[in-house]
Coordinates of C-alpha atoms and ligand atoms in Angstrom, one line a residue:
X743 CA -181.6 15.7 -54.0
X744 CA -178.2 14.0 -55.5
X745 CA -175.2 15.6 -55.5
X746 CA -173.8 17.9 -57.3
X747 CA -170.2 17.0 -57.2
X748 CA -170.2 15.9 -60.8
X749 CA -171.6 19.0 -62.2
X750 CA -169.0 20.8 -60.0
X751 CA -166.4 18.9 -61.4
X752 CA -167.0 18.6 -64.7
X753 CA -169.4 20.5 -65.8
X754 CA -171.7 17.1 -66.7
X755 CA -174.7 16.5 -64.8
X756 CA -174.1 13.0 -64.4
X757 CA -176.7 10.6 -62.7
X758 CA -179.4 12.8 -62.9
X759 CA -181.1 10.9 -65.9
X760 CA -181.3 7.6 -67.4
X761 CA -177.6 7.6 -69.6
X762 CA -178.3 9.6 -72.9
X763 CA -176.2 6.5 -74.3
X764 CA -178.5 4.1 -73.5
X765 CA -181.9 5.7 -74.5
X766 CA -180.3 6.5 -78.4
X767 CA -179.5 2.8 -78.6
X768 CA -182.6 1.5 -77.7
X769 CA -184.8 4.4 -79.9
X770 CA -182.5 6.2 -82.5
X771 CA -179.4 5.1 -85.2
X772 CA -175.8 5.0 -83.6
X773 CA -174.6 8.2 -83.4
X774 CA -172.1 8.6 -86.3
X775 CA -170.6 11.4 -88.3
X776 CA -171.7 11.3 -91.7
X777 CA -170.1 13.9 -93.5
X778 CA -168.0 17.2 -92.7
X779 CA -170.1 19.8 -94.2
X780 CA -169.9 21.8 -91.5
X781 CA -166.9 23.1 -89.8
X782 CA -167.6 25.5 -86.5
X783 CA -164.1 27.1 -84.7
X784 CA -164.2 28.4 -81.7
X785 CA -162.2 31.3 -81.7
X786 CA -161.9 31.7 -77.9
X787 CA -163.3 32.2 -74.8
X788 CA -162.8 36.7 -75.0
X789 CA -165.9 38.5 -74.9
X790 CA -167.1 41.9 -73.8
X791 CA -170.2 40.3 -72.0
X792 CA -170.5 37.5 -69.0
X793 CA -174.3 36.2 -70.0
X794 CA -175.2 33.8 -67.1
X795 CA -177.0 30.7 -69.8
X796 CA -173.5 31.0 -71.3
X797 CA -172.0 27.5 -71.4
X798 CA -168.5 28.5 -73.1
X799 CA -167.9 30.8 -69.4
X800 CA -166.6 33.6 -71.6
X801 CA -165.9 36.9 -70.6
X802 CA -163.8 40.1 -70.8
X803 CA -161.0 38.5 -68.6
X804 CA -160.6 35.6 -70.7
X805 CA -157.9 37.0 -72.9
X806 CA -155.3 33.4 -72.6
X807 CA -158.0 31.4 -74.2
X808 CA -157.3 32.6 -77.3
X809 CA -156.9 31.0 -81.2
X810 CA -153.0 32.3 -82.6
X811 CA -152.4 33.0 -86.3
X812 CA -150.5 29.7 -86.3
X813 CA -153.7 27.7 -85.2
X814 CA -156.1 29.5 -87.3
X815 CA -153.9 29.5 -90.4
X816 CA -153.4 25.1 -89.7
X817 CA -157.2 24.8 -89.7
X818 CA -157.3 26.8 -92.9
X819 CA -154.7 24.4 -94.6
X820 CA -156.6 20.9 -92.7
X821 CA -159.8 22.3 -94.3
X822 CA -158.7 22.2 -97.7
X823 CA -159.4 18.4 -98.3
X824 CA -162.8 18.5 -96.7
X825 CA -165.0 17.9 -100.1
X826 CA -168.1 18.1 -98.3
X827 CA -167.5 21.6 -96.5
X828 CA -170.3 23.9 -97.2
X829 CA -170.2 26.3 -93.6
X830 CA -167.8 27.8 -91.7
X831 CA -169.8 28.6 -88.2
X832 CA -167.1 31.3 -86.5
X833 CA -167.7 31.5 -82.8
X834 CA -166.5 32.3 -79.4
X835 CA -166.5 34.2 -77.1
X836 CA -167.1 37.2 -79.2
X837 CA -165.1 36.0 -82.3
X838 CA -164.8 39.6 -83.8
X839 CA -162.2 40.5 -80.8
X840 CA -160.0 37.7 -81.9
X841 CA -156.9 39.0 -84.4
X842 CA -157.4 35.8 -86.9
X843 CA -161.3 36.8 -87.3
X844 CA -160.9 38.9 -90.4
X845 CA -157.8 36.2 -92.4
X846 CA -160.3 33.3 -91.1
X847 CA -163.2 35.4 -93.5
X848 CA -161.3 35.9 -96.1
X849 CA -160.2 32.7 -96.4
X850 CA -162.9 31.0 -96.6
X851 CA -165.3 33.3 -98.7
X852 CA -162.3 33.5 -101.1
X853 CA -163.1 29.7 -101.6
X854 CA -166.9 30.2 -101.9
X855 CA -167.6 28.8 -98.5
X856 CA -170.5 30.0 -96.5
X857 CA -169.0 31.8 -93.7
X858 CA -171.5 32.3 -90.1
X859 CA -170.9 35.2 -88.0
X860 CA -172.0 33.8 -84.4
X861 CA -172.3 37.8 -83.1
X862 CA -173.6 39.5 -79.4
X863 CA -174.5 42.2 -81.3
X864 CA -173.1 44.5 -78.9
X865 CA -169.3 43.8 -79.8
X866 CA -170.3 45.9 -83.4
X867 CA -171.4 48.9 -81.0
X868 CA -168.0 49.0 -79.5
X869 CA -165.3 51.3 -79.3
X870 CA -162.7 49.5 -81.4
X871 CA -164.6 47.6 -83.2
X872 CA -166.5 50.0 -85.9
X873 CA -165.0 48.2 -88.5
X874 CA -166.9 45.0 -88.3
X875 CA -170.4 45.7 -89.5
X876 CA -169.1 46.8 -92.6
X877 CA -166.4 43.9 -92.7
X878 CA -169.6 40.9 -92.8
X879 CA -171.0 43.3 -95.3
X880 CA -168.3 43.5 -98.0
X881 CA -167.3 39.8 -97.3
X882 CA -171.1 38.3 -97.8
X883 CA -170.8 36.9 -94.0
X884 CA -173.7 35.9 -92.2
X885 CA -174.8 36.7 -89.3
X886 CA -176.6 34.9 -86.1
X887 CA -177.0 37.1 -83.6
X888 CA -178.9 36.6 -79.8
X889 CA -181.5 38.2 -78.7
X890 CA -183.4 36.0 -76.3
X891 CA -186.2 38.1 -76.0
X892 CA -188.0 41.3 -78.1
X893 CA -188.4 42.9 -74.3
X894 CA -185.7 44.9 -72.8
X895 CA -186.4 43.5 -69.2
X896 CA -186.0 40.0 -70.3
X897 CA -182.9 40.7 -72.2
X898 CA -181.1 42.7 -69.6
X899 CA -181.7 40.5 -66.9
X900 CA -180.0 37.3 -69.4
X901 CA -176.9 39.4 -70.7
X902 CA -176.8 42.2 -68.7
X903 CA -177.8 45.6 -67.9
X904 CA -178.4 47.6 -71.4
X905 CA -177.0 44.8 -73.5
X906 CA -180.6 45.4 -75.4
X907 CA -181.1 49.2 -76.3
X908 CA -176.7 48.1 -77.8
X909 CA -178.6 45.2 -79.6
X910 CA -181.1 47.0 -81.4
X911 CA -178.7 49.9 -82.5
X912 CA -177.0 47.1 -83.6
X913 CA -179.3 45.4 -85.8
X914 CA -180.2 49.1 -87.4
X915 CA -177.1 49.1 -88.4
X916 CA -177.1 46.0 -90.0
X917 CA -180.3 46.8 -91.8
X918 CA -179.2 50.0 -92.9
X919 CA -176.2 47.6 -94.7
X920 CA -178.4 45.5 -95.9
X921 CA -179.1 43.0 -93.6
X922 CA -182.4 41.0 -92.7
X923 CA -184.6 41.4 -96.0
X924 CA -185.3 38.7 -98.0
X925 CA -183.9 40.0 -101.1
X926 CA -181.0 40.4 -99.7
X927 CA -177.7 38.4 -99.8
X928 CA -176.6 39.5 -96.3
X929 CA -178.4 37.0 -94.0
X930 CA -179.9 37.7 -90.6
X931 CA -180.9 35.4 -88.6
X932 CA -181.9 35.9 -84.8
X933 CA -180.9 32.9 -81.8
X934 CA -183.6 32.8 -79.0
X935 CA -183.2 30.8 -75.8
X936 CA -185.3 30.1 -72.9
X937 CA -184.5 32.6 -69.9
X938 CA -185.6 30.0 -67.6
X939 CA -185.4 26.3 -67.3
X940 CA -188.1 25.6 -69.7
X941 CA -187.8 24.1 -74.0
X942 CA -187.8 26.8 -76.5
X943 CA -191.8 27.4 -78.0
X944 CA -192.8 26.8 -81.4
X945 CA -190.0 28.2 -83.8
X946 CA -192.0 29.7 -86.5
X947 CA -194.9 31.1 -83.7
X948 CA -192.1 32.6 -81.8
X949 CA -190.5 34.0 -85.2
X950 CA -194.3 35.1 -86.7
X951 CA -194.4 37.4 -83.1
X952 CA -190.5 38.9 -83.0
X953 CA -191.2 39.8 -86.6
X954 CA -194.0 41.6 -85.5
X955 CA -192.9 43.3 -82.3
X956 CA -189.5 44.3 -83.7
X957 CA -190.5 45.8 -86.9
X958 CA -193.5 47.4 -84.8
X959 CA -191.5 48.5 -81.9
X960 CA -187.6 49.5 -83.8
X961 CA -188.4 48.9 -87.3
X962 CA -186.5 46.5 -87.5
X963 CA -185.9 43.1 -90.3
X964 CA -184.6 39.8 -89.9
X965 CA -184.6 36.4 -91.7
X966 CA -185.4 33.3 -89.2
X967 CA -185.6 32.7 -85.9
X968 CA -183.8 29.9 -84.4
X969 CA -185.0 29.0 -80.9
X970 CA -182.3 26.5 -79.5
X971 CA -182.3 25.2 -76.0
X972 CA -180.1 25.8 -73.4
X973 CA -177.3 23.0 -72.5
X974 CA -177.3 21.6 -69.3
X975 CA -173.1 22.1 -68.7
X976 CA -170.8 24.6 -67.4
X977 CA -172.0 28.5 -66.4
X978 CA -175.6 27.4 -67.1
X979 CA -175.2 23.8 -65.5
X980 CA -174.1 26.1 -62.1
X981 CA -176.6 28.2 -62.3
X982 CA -179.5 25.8 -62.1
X983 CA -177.6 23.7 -59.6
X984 CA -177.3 26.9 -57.2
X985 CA -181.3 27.7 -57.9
X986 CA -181.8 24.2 -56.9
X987 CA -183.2 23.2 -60.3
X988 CA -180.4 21.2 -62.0
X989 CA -182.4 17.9 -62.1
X990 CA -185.7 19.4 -62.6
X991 CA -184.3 20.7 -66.0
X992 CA -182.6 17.6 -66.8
X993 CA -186.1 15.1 -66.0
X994 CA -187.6 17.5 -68.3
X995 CA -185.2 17.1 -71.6
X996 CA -185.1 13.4 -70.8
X997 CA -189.0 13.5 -70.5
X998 CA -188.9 15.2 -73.9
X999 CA -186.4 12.9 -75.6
X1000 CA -187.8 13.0 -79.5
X1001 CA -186.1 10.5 -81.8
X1002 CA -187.0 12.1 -85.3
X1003 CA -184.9 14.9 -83.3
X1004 CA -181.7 12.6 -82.4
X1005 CA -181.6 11.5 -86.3
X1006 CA -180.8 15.2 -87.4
X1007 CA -178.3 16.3 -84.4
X1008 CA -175.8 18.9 -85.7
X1009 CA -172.9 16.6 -84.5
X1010 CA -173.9 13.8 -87.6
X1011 CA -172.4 16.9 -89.9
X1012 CA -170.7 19.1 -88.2
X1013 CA -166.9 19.0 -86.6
X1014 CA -165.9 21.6 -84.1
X1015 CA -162.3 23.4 -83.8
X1016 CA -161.4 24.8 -80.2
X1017 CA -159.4 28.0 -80.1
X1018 CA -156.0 25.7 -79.2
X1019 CA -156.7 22.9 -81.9
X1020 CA -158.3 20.2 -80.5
X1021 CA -161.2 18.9 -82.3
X1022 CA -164.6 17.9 -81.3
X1023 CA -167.3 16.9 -82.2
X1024 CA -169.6 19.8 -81.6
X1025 CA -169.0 23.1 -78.9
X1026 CA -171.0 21.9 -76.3
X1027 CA -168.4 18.7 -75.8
X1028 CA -165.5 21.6 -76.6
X1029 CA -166.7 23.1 -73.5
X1030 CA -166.6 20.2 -71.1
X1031 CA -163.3 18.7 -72.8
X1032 CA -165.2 15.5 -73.8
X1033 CA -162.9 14.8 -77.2
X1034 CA -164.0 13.7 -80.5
X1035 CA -163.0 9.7 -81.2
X1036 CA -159.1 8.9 -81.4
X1037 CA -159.7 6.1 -83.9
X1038 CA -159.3 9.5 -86.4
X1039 CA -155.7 9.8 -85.3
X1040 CA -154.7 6.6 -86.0
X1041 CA -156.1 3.2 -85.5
X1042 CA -153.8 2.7 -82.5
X1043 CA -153.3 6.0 -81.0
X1044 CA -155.0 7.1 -77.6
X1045 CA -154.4 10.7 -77.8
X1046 CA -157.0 13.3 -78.2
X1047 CA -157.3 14.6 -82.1
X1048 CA -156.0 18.1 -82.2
X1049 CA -155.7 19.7 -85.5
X1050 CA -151.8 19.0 -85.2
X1051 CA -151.8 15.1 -84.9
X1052 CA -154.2 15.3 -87.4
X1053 CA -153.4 15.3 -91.3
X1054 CA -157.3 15.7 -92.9
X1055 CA -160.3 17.2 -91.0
X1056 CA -162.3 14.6 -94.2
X1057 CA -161.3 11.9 -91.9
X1058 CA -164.2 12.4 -89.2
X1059 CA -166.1 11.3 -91.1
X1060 CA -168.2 8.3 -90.5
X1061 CA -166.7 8.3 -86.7
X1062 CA -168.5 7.7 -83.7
X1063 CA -169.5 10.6 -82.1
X1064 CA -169.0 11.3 -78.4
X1065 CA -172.2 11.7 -76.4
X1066 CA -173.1 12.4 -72.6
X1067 CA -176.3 12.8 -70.5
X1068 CA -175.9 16.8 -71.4
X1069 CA -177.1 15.6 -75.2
X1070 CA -181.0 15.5 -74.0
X1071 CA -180.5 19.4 -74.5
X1072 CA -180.2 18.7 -78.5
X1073 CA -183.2 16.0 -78.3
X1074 CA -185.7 17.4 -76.2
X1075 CA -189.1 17.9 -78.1
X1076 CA -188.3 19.9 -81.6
X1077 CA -184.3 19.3 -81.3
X1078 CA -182.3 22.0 -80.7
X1079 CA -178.8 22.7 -83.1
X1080 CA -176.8 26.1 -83.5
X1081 CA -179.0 26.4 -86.9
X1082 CA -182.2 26.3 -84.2
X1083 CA -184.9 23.5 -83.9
X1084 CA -184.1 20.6 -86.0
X1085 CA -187.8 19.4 -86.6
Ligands
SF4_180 S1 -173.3 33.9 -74.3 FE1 -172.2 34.8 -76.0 S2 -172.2 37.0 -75.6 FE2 -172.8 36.0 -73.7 S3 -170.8 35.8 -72.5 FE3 -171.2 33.9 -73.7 S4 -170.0 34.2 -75.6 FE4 -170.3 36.2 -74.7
SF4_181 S1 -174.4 18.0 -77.4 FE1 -175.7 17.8 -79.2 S2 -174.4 18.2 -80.9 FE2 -173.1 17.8 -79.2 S3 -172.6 15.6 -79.3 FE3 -174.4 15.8 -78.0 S4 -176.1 15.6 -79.4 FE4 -174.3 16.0 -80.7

């Protein structure tokens, strides 16, 4: 067994696998921004639920690590010259509980952008937060919502006791706005992810049996489900490593690694936004502070790109992208993004 100092440290399960680096070069096109059409901000790290896959380590504690007006009102104004913006993926945490959540919306619906909703479910059940349901609604946000499982045990035991009987009154609501029917403009789309150490199934199987059981069971609609594996870093990356599985899980992405998959990674068109400015280039590399290239800064500045030594988000474009051994997770078999199985 090797160490797991690394993993400790960093949150990177270093040394485990052959370098993710290496195997792209030999079997896939460099990895290189194409275009910004996709801009995902992480609102912060505040959330009313502590799931043990999560790899952002968020929780109901976590009330610093938090975007300000001033931050999310620059990434408003940086977004403006970004021609090829089509999505705005709001995240977190829970990214309802942040104060910016609702100018963020408007903002960007206002311009005709698609805006994505990344929701627990269980924040719209809250006291406090009756409000947001109806919010998406009127605004024409989408939503993604988890649910990692149709069975209560298997949900519970992922995000916590009764975090499913708050899901499904959740989604009820939603329907009863509108949500989840395919004639609808209000989008709802589902995020499942392995409870164990294992790759997501088949996508549209998995989806062809939660359609079933959930409309059987609660009555209840959706769009798509998007299966998405679970990344190897931070509260998940511990978890495995205390279980003694760590390396097990990371021979089996590498095993896995699918080329087709690598060409269609969400980094290649998407840029991510951390809750204090600093860019990225997706939220997985947000969450283990491995920075998106300088050479966007300036040609000879050092510094990590934040939205404030930054003058035009357009100008990630065609950069290298920044890639570790935790990237398997996007690779592995049907490809994994935050839209679901790339393949
Ligand atoms: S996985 Fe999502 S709902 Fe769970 S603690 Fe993390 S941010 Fe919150
Ligand atoms: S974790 Fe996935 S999305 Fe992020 S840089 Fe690696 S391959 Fe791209």
């Amino acid at each position: 067994m090797k160490s797991l100092l690394p993993v400790i440290n960093t949150g990177l399960p270093t040394n485990l696998v052959q370098p993710f680096a290496a195997r792209v070069a030999r079997e896939a096109s460099p990895m290189r921004r194409i275009a910004v059409e996709q801009l995902q901000i992480n609102l912060g790290k505040l959330c009313n639920q502590t799931c043990t896959h999560c790899h952002v380590d968020a929780g109901p504690t976590k009330k610093r690590e938090n975007m300000d007006a001033k931050t999310a009102a620059r990434v408003v104004e940086l977004s403006r010259d970004c021609r090829a913006l089509r999505t705005v993926d709001l995240t977190g945490g829970a990214p309802e509980m942040n104060p910016s959540f609702c100018y963020l919306v408007r903002e960007f619906r206002g311009r005709g952008i698609r805006v994505i909703d990344r929701c627990n479910l269980t924040i719209l059940q809250q006291p406090g937060y009756e409000w947001a349901a109806p919010f998406l609604a009127d605004h024409g946000v989408d939503v993604v919502a988890s649910l990692p499982c149709y069975l209560e045990q298997n949900v519970d035991g992922q995000r916590g006791d009764g975090v499913f009987r708050q899901s499904i009154d959740a989604l009820r609501r939603l329907n009863d706005l509108g949500y989840g029917d395919d004639s609808s403009r209000l989008r709802l789309d589902l995020v499942f992810n392995p409870t164990g150490p294992s790759l997501p199934p088949d996508q549209a199987s998995l989806q062809a049996d939660y359609k079933r059981e959930l409309q059987a069971r609660y009555g209840i609609r959706f769009n798509q489900l998007l299966t998405i594996t679970n990344i190897p870093i931070k509260r998940y990356a511990m978890f495995l490593a205390k279980n003694q599985r760590l390396e097990q899980y990371m021979h089996l992405l590498e095993e896995n690694f699918n080329s087709a998959a690598a060409e269609s990674v969400m980094c290649r068109s998407l840029l991510s936004i951390a809750w204090d400015g600093a860019i990225y280039d997706c939220d997985f590399n947000q969450m283990i502070d491995l920075p998106a290239s300088s050479s966007a800064v300036g040609s000879h500045s050092t510094k990590p790109p934040t939205i404030w030594n930054t003058d035009s988000l357009h100008q990630f474009a065609n950069r290298r992208i920044a890639t570790a051994d935790h990237c398997y997770g996007c690779t592995a078999g049907a490809g994994s993004s935050c839209s679901g199985a790339l393949l």
